[in-house]
Amino acid sequence: MKLPGASEFRKALESETAALLDGVLDAAESRELAVYAVGGPVRDLVLGKQVNDVDLLVEGDDAVALATLAAPPDARVTSHDRFGTVQLRAGAASIDISGVRHETYAHVGALPRVEPGSLVEDLARRDFTVNALALPLSSRALREHSGIVDLADGITDLNGGDLRILHSRSFHDDPTRVLRAARLGPRLGLSLTRGSRTALRDALRDGVFGRVSGDRLRRELVKIFDDARLGLDPSKVFRLLANWHVLGALEPGLDLPRAAVVPLRRLGRAIAAPPWRSGRWRSWVSGLNIWLAPASPALRRRTLQRFSVRGEVARSIGAFSKSSAGWMNALLRARGRGAIDAALAPLSEEELYSLYSLADPKLRRRIARFALEDRMRRVPLKGEDLLAIGLEGPALGRVLNRVRIAYLDGALRDRDEAIALAREIARQRGTSKPKASGRGGRR
Ligand code: ATP
């Protein structure tokens, strides 16, 4: 099989990214630097998949200097982390550059201590053989290696559908690699090899997860739902983690409840092809709502603590199971679009996606119509119209809600009809005050 080279790599990129890469390579040529594409992008190129992120390695120089030299006038150079990784960004294109490095772990689960190293050392610290790949791009790199540097037969593993760790203590060094395995395997169509499964069992026996921080675990959870955009089914990741006895090792009693499987899959599809337009929302929160809804309140609380989910997010995930039953009921009983709008308006985008994923087809259609159309519609009424009737405070909100329901149900067409209805409701409720006294009271 002929393996792809530098020109195929360039061709696999969006034009803006390719132009940014050309700049980096020009800068590397001028300083005789060896630059490689590394990890995920090389793996995806070999698999013939779309190359999404560009990760580069530069040997013998620091990444910041190269990125700064390569940056076109409209670009931004951001120093990423304490490992000296730098991001070069121009328009929609972005490239990550790091210096080759070598790492050691102070203890199991700790963040690695990172030092400058060689290309081989850099590849040796990676999670799986299929990621320990580097593609020479600059002339100097091509002089040193004529083709893909494949440290541990990663290409054979890619062809054989195998996900394999580089050494038997890999999961001890960094247990979050187990979560990466459960995510990358189904995403790439690879299965964890027998040897790696044995290493995983040894790591679990040694209680490696005990020392991994909740923040690191949560970051991996977030990526599971981020990767749904690439077609990953989140339920498959949780199924693997459950089968590998990892969920129970993270928190005793934690599992993948049967009731969560189909909704998680549906959520994955909704992330990949959103049924309505949303602003920014946190898909992992929707995922946790669904995953943890069938669990007991105590297990839910402990799990949220284990993943260091705190504050308002933890409160809303904790309450979702109970609240969703009420919302589903209201949705089922709702007569008309106005009532559906009133039932769903208080939900956050995360809750809306969770409810959608849990609902049957009829209720899903109701939720999608609300999210796509009705929630955007504005009642043809101004605040001053209601003030003029003498409404204020909570009474104003209540009357406005009733007018909105009537409007969405198609019972009124314009501002005059809306004002007439608001007046009628206020009269029935006896809530409107004479206008003059309301104003006078505030003066
Ligand atoms: P992809 O591999 O598609 O980029 P990803 O989004 O999980 O998936 P990143 O988290 O951006 O990848 O990591 C980039 C590269 O860094 C990976 O290809 C892998 O080689 C390496 N890497 C990431 N996390 C680890 C880890 N915990 N241990 C060892 N190597 C890692």
XYZ file of N, CA, C and O in Angstrom, residues 30-185:
624
model
N 13.319 28.717 6.002
C 14.278 29.823 6.153
C 15.202 29.576 7.346
O 16.298 30.105 7.398
N 14.750 28.781 8.298
C 15.601 28.513 9.464
C 16.064 27.063 9.535
O 16.551 26.625 10.579
N 15.856 26.348 8.401
C 16.347 24.955 8.332
C 15.774 24.068 9.440
O 16.516 23.294 10.063
N 14.487 24.234 9.738
C 13.912 23.463 10.852
C 13.214 22.203 10.349
O 12.641 22.197 9.255
N 13.238 21.174 11.184
C 12.495 19.946 10.860
C 11.087 20.064 11.442
O 10.918 20.182 12.651
N 10.080 20.048 10.541
C 8.684 20.157 10.985
C 7.917 18.923 10.511
O 8.047 18.503 9.359
N 7.118 18.376 11.421
C 6.327 17.165 11.128
C 4.859 17.416 11.476
O 4.564 18.128 12.433
N 3.949 16.788 10.710
C 2.562 16.652 11.188
C 2.579 15.434 12.099
O 3.306 14.476 11.845
N 1.769 15.464 13.157
C 1.909 14.395 14.136
C 0.557 13.975 14.721
O -0.377 14.787 14.800
N 0.453 12.701 15.075
C -0.726 12.204 15.795
C -1.979 12.124 14.928
O -1.940 11.653 13.792
N -3.092 12.640 15.481
C -4.414 12.520 14.859
C -4.467 12.833 13.372
O -5.015 12.040 12.592
N -3.926 13.963 12.925
C -4.044 14.286 11.498
C -3.343 13.275 10.576
O -3.848 12.988 9.482
N -2.222 12.721 11.029
C -1.520 11.737 10.192
C -2.348 10.449 10.146
O -2.564 9.846 9.090
N -2.841 10.059 11.322
C -3.698 8.874 11.415
C -4.923 9.013 10.503
O -5.239 8.113 9.734
N -5.578 10.195 10.564
C -6.787 10.389 9.762
C -6.464 10.393 8.270
O -7.252 9.911 7.452
N -5.298 10.947 7.910
C -4.885 10.952 6.505
C -4.691 9.516 6.014
O -5.171 9.155 4.933
N -4.021 8.696 6.821
C -3.782 7.300 6.417
C -5.118 6.558 6.283
O -5.309 5.751 5.379
N -6.067 6.888 7.182
C -7.378 6.233 7.138
C -8.244 6.745 5.986
O -9.316 6.216 5.734
N -7.782 7.838 5.338
C -8.577 8.432 4.265
C -9.744 9.228 4.795
O -10.712 9.493 4.096
N -9.662 9.607 6.094
C -10.740 10.415 6.685
C -10.418 11.888 6.529
O -9.273 12.248 6.256
N -11.414 12.713 6.771
C -11.189 14.154 6.722
C -10.188 14.558 7.819
O -10.274 14.066 8.940
N -9.233 15.410 7.460
C -8.264 15.873 8.457
C -8.833 17.144 9.096
O -9.039 18.149 8.429
N -9.129 17.057 10.409
C -9.802 18.186 11.063
C -8.825 19.152 11.720
O -8.857 20.345 11.459
N -7.969 18.606 12.575
C -7.030 19.489 13.280
C -5.652 19.292 12.693
O -5.306 18.192 12.276
N -4.856 20.365 12.673
C -3.461 20.213 12.240
C -2.567 20.380 13.466
O -2.545 21.442 14.090
N -1.888 19.302 13.829
C -0.920 19.357 14.935
C 0.460 19.181 14.333
O 0.711 18.191 13.633
N 1.332 20.155 14.602
C 2.692 20.081 14.070
C 3.689 19.939 15.209
O 3.459 20.427 16.319
N 4.796 19.314 14.891
C 5.921 19.210 15.829
C 7.108 19.894 15.186
O 7.346 19.714 13.989
N 7.846 20.673 15.957
C 9.067 21.265 15.418
C 10.236 20.798 16.266
O 10.181 20.822 17.499
N 11.287 20.356 15.567
C 12.452 19.832 16.268
C 13.486 20.938 16.381
O 13.691 21.704 15.431
N 14.089 21.037 17.511
C 15.271 21.887 17.643
C 14.990 23.375 17.708
O 15.882 24.179 17.486
N 13.795 23.763 17.972
C 13.539 25.190 18.112
C 12.282 25.339 18.928
O 11.547 24.381 19.112
N 12.011 26.523 19.421
C 10.764 26.574 20.174
C 9.612 26.995 19.267
O 9.759 27.731 18.297
N 8.459 26.402 19.580
C 7.290 26.540 18.724
C 6.831 27.986 18.629
O 6.344 28.426 17.587
N 6.982 28.732 19.716
C 6.505 30.120 19.720
C 7.259 30.927 18.658
O 6.657 31.687 17.889
N 8.588 30.722 18.587
C 9.390 31.482 17.624
C 8.952 31.156 16.196
O 8.787 32.065 15.366
N 8.708 29.879 15.927
C 8.301 29.485 14.575
C 6.935 30.079 14.226
O 6.739 30.637 13.142
N 5.982 29.958 15.168
C 4.635 30.474 14.909
C 4.676 31.981 14.685
O 4.000 32.512 13.796
N 5.489 32.680 15.465
C 5.556 34.140 15.344
C 6.142 34.517 13.987
O 5.643 35.427 13.318
N 7.153 33.783 13.570
C 7.781 34.055 12.281
C 6.810 33.786 11.128
O 6.787 34.501 10.125
N 5.979 32.739 11.305
C 5.094 32.314 10.216
C 3.797 33.116 10.159
O 3.108 33.089 9.143
N 3.459 33.827 11.238
C 2.123 34.418 11.343
C 1.887 35.498 10.285
O 2.646 36.460 10.226
N 0.847 35.351 9.451
C 0.482 36.453 8.555
C -0.073 37.613 9.383
O -0.376 37.421 10.569
N -0.192 38.822 8.781
C -0.568 40.005 9.575
C -1.876 39.851 10.347
O -2.008 40.370 11.441
N -2.853 39.096 9.780
C -4.157 39.002 10.463
C -4.204 37.829 11.451
O -5.261 37.512 11.990
N -3.076 37.171 11.715
C -3.101 35.959 12.539
C -2.920 36.271 14.014
O -2.402 37.326 14.387
N -3.364 35.305 14.843
C -3.134 35.434 16.287
C -2.306 34.254 16.756
O -2.545 33.115 16.351
N -1.329 34.542 17.574
C -0.506 33.465 18.124
C -0.811 33.381 19.614
O -0.639 34.341 20.344
N -1.335 32.223 20.049
C -1.682 32.081 21.465
C -0.847 30.969 22.061
O -0.841 29.849 21.532
N -0.195 31.301 23.150
C 0.559 30.257 23.827
C -0.439 29.451 24.639
O -1.161 29.982 25.477
N -0.502 28.142 24.373
C -1.583 27.289 24.827
C -1.530 26.950 26.300
O -2.427 27.159 27.058
N -0.452 26.342 26.671
C -0.393 25.722 27.991
C 1.038 25.794 28.493
O 1.922 26.324 27.846
N 1.226 25.192 29.660
C 2.556 25.244 30.239
C 3.522 24.287 29.532
O 4.673 24.184 29.893
N 3.018 23.567 28.490
C 3.896 22.646 27.774
C 4.543 23.307 26.550
O 5.183 22.639 25.747
N 4.319 24.628 26.372
C 4.963 25.301 25.254
C 4.291 25.030 23.920
O 4.881 25.199 22.872
N 3.026 24.595 23.966
C 2.278 24.436 22.711
C 1.741 25.801 22.319
O 1.387 26.601 23.181
N 1.709 26.040 21.019
C 1.249 27.353 20.595
C 0.226 27.168 19.477
O 0.309 26.205 18.703
N -0.764 28.048 19.463
C -1.779 27.960 18.414
C -1.663 29.159 17.496
O -1.578 30.300 17.964
N -1.635 28.868 16.210
C -1.586 29.920 15.195
C -2.955 29.933 14.536
O -3.420 28.909 14.037
N -3.593 31.097 14.568
C -4.977 31.159 14.102
C -5.131 32.323 13.132
O -4.682 33.432 13.423
N -5.739 32.071 11.972
C -6.036 33.150 11.018
C -7.383 32.835 10.392
O -7.540 31.785 9.772
N -8.360 33.721 10.576
C -9.719 33.453 10.090
C -10.231 32.167 10.713
O -10.116 31.960 11.920
N -10.747 31.282 9.862
C -11.295 30.022 10.388
C -10.209 28.952 10.558
O -10.479 27.880 11.091
N -8.993 29.245 10.080
C -7.941 28.216 10.102
C -7.130 28.278 11.388
O -6.882 29.365 11.915
N -6.726 27.106 11.867
C -5.846 27.119 13.032
C -4.902 25.911 12.990
O -5.250 24.848 12.470
N -3.705 26.149 13.501
C -2.682 25.098 13.520
C -2.051 25.098 14.912
O -1.737 26.156 15.445
N -1.901 23.912 15.499
C -1.200 23.810 16.786
C 0.237 23.386 16.521
O 0.471 22.445 15.753
N 1.160 24.075 17.161
C 2.575 23.716 16.977
C 3.175 23.463 18.356
O 2.975 24.254 19.277
N 3.922 22.357 18.489
C 4.668 22.178 19.740
C 6.093 21.738 19.437
O 6.364 21.193 18.361
N 6.952 22.008 20.397
C 8.316 21.507 20.292
C 8.305 20.033 20.674
O 7.411 19.593 21.408
N 9.255 19.246 20.137
C 9.281 17.828 20.541
C 9.567 17.762 22.032
O 10.326 18.570 22.562
N 8.938 16.836 22.715
C 9.104 16.803 24.168
C 9.077 15.383 24.700
O 8.667 14.437 24.040
N 9.468 15.346 25.922
C 9.648 14.065 26.589
C 8.952 14.249 27.925
O 9.025 15.318 28.516
N 8.251 13.243 28.412
C 7.580 13.495 29.687
C 7.735 12.354 30.677
O 7.922 11.201 30.303
N 7.663 12.744 31.950
C 7.703 11.731 33.012
C 6.551 12.049 33.964
O 6.068 13.183 34.020
N 6.128 11.026 34.692
C 4.995 11.199 35.605
C 5.461 11.074 37.049
O 6.099 10.088 37.405
N 5.121 12.078 37.862
C 5.525 12.041 39.269
C 4.809 10.900 39.991
O 5.372 10.214 40.818
N 3.536 10.698 39.665
C 2.786 9.569 40.234
C 1.625 9.262 39.289
O 1.320 10.049 38.389
N 0.986 8.116 39.524
C -0.120 7.709 38.660
C -1.200 8.787 38.638
O -1.582 9.292 39.683
N -1.648 9.136 37.432
C -2.748 10.089 37.318
C -2.307 11.538 37.346
O -3.096 12.437 37.092
N -1.021 11.794 37.656
C -0.549 13.187 37.701
C -0.404 13.719 36.289
O -0.278 12.949 35.338
N -0.387 15.028 36.163
C -0.073 15.607 34.863
C 1.412 15.351 34.610
O 2.213 15.332 35.536
N 1.788 15.132 33.354
C 3.190 14.804 33.090
C 4.132 15.984 33.308
O 3.733 17.139 33.149
N 5.396 15.653 33.699
C 6.440 16.672 33.722
C 7.067 16.660 32.319
O 7.484 15.606 31.826
N 7.097 17.794 31.661
C 7.475 17.836 30.258
C 8.818 18.518 30.070
O 9.066 19.575 30.640
N 9.684 17.868 29.281
C 11.002 18.450 28.985
C 11.247 18.325 27.489
O 10.646 17.482 26.837
N 12.171 19.132 26.952
C 12.495 18.978 25.534
C 13.022 17.571 25.266
O 13.655 16.969 26.134
N 12.758 17.031 24.084
C 13.235 15.677 23.783
C 13.432 15.504 22.295
O 13.432 16.470 21.544
N 13.560 14.240 21.873
C 13.738 13.967 20.449
C 12.397 13.583 19.845
O 11.429 13.328 20.575
N 12.352 13.485 18.521
C 11.109 13.089 17.856
C 10.639 11.718 18.368
O 9.468 11.530 18.681
N 11.584 10.791 18.478
C 11.208 9.440 18.915
C 10.659 9.465 20.336
O 9.649 8.818 20.654
N 11.285 10.268 21.206
C 10.774 10.372 22.584
C 9.372 10.969 22.585
O 8.503 10.566 23.360
N 9.172 11.927 21.705
C 7.852 12.563 21.646
C 6.791 11.559 21.221
O 5.691 11.509 21.778
N 7.117 10.747 20.236
C 6.139 9.760 19.777
C 5.922 8.681 20.843
O 4.820 8.167 20.993
N 6.973 8.380 21.594
C 6.883 7.300 22.584
C 5.983 7.677 23.759
O 5.538 6.813 24.503
N 5.706 8.961 23.968
C 4.877 9.361 25.102
C 3.389 9.363 24.729
O 2.538 9.719 25.530
N 3.092 8.974 23.493
C 1.694 9.076 23.039
C 0.850 7.919 23.544
O 1.353 6.940 24.075
N -0.467 8.086 23.349
C -1.392 7.117 23.942
C -1.464 5.788 23.196
O -1.383 4.728 23.800
N -1.614 5.829 21.881
C -1.830 4.591 21.116
C -0.896 4.539 19.912
O -0.470 5.585 19.411
N -0.617 3.331 19.453
C 0.312 3.189 18.301
C -0.199 3.997 17.110
O 0.596 4.587 16.389
N -1.517 4.036 16.930
C -2.054 4.721 15.748
C -1.882 6.239 15.834
O -2.071 6.946 14.849
N -1.535 6.716 17.032
C -1.261 8.155 17.183
C 0.239 8.442 17.229
O 0.640 9.609 17.218
N 1.047 7.394 17.300
C 2.505 7.591 17.363
C 3.068 7.647 15.950
O 3.977 6.901 15.580
N 2.493 8.531 15.161
C 2.875 8.660 13.754
C 3.282 10.102 13.478
O 2.639 11.030 13.979
N 4.348 10.277 12.693
C 4.744 11.641 12.309
C 5.035 11.661 10.815
O 5.659 10.734 10.277
N 4.562 12.703 10.163
C 4.758 12.832 8.721
C 5.703 14.004 8.455
O 5.367 15.147 8.783
N 6.898 13.749 7.889
C 7.827 14.853 7.644
C 7.264 15.813 6.601
O 6.794 15.378 5.555
N 7.348 17.107 6.909
C 6.790 18.111 5.996
C 7.862 19.046 5.437
O 7.838 19.388 4.260
N 8.785 19.504 6.286
C 9.796 20.457 5.803
C 10.973 19.690 5.188
O 11.128 18.478 5.408
N 11.826 20.404 4.404
C 12.936 19.724 3.711
C 13.847 19.020 4.702
O 14.275 17.884 4.483
N 14.131 19.706 5.809
C 15.036 19.098 6.784
C 14.440 17.807 7.363
O 15.136 16.801 7.498
N 13.120 17.854 7.658
C 12.466 16.650 8.185
C 12.487 15.543 7.129
O 12.716 14.373 7.450
N 12.290 15.921 5.850
C 12.289 14.923 4.776
C 13.673 14.335 4.542
O 13.799 13.199 4.089
N 14.716 15.132 4.855
C 16.078 14.577 4.743
C 16.304 13.539 5.838
O 16.955 12.524 5.634
N 15.713 13.792 7.017
C 15.930 12.868 8.140
C 15.061 11.607 8.041
O 15.452 10.538 8.473
N 13.839 11.785 7.490
C 12.918 10.630 7.370
C 12.204 10.759 6.032
O 11.477 11.723 5.808
N 12.354 9.757 5.184
C 11.780 9.912 3.835
C 10.254 9.728 3.835
O 9.571 10.233 2.964
N 9.718 9.007 4.811
C 8.262 8.796 4.838
C 7.746 8.887 6.258
O 8.443 9.371 7.160
N 6.516 8.408 6.466
C 5.896 8.487 7.796
C 6.759 7.766 8.841
O 7.196 6.638 8.617
N 7.028 8.458 9.945
C 7.754 7.827 11.053
C 6.698 7.077 11.869
O 5.763 7.684 12.397
N 6.855 5.768 11.899
C 5.833 4.907 12.508
C 6.519 4.131 13.624
O 7.088 3.069 13.420
N 6.440 4.708 14.815
C 7.269 4.219 15.915
C 6.934 2.791 16.326
O 7.791 2.014 16.698
N 5.650 2.448 16.282
C 5.249 1.177 16.907
C 4.242 0.424 16.043
O 3.272 -0.108 16.561
N 4.495 0.409 14.733
C 3.607 -0.304 13.814
C 2.164 0.191 13.864
O 1.207 -0.594 13.780
N 2.028 1.477 13.991
C 0.691 2.068 14.047
C -0.069 1.861 12.750
O -1.293 1.674 12.768
N 0.640 1.862 11.628
C -0.070 1.723 10.345
C -0.616 0.303 10.195
O -1.747 0.113 9.752
N 0.159 -0.668 10.650
C -0.352 -2.046 10.637
C -1.603 -2.126 11.512
O -2.608 -2.751 11.149
N -1.564 -1.477 12.688
C -2.734 -1.500 13.578
C -3.934 -0.805 12.938
O -5.067 -1.289 13.051
N -3.669 0.308 12.256
C -4.779 0.999 11.581
C -5.423 0.071 10.562
O -6.653 -0.026 10.487
N -4.599 -0.611 9.792
C -5.136 -1.515 8.772
C -5.840 -2.714 9.392
O -6.793 -3.243 8.819
N -5.371 -3.114 10.574
C -5.975 -4.292 11.216
C -7.135 -3.933 12.141
O -7.710 -4.807 12.787
N -7.460 -2.650 12.264
C -8.570 -2.236 13.143
C -8.227 -2.325 14.616
O -9.110 -2.523 15.457
N -6.936 -2.173 14.955
C -6.509 -2.353 16.349
C -6.152 -1.042 17.035
O -5.437 -0.207 16.475
N -6.627 -0.908 18.249
C -6.218 0.212 19.102
C -5.331 -0.384 20.185
O -5.780 -1.228 20.965
N -4.061 0.043 20.198
C -3.078 -0.629 21.050
C -2.260 0.424 21.797
O -1.807 1.411 21.192
N -2.090 0.228 23.099
C -1.219 1.137 23.849
C 0.244 0.822 23.540
O 0.557 -0.263 23.035
N 1.124 1.774 23.849
C 2.525 1.604 23.445
C 3.316 0.724 24.403
O 4.313 0.134 24.026
N 2.898 0.662 25.658
C 3.595 -0.201 26.619
C 2.626 -0.576 27.736
O 1.610 0.108 27.937
N 2.937 -1.634 28.470
C 1.937 -2.224 29.362
C 1.588 -1.338 30.564
O 0.588 -1.571 31.232
N 2.405 -0.313 30.852
C 2.093 0.577 31.991
C 1.435 1.876 31.527
O 1.315 2.839 32.289
N 1.022 1.928 30.274
C 0.491 3.177 29.715
C -0.728 3.695 30.499
O -0.828 4.886 30.797
N -1.644 2.782 30.846
C -2.836 3.231 31.588
C -2.479 3.597 33.030
O -3.178 4.393 33.648
N -1.395 3.008 33.544
C -0.940 3.420 34.875
C -0.391 4.844 34.792
O -0.659 5.675 35.662
N 0.381 5.128 33.733
C 0.955 6.463 33.581
C -0.143 7.523 33.498
O -0.045 8.582 34.091
N -1.164 7.205 32.700
C -2.225 8.186 32.510
C -3.556 7.464 32.292
O -3.901 7.084 31.166
N -4.322 7.278 33.374
C -5.579 6.522 33.265
C -6.618 7.200 32.362
O -7.546 6.525 31.894
N -6.472 8.493 32.097
C -7.480 9.119 31.216
C -7.389 8.527 29.807
O -8.305 8.686 29.006
N -6.289 7.829 29.506
C -6.168 7.170 28.200
C -7.258 6.109 28.014
O -7.619 5.782 26.880
N -7.778 5.571 29.119
C -8.864 4.586 29.011
C -10.097 5.268 28.416
O -10.778 4.715 27.537
N -10.372 6.479 28.884
C -11.527 7.210 28.354
C -11.283 7.588 26.892
O -12.186 7.590 26.070
N -10.028 7.911 26.581
C -9.680 8.217 25.187
C -9.890 6.971 24.312
O -10.381 7.056 23.195
N -9.533 5.796 24.851
C -9.690 4.544 24.085
C -11.170 4.295 23.789
O -11.536 3.910 22.677
N -12.015 4.540 24.800
C -13.451 4.280 24.619
C -14.060 5.264 23.620
O -15.084 4.981 23.007
N -13.432 6.426 23.470
C -13.937 7.436 22.527
C -13.340 7.223 21.133
O -14.059 7.224 20.124
N -12.018 7.066 21.069
C -11.360 6.959 19.757
C -11.689 5.645 19.060
O -11.825 5.604 17.837
N -11.833 4.557 19.841
C -12.123 3.248 19.242
C -13.359 3.315 18.347
O -13.257 3.138 17.123
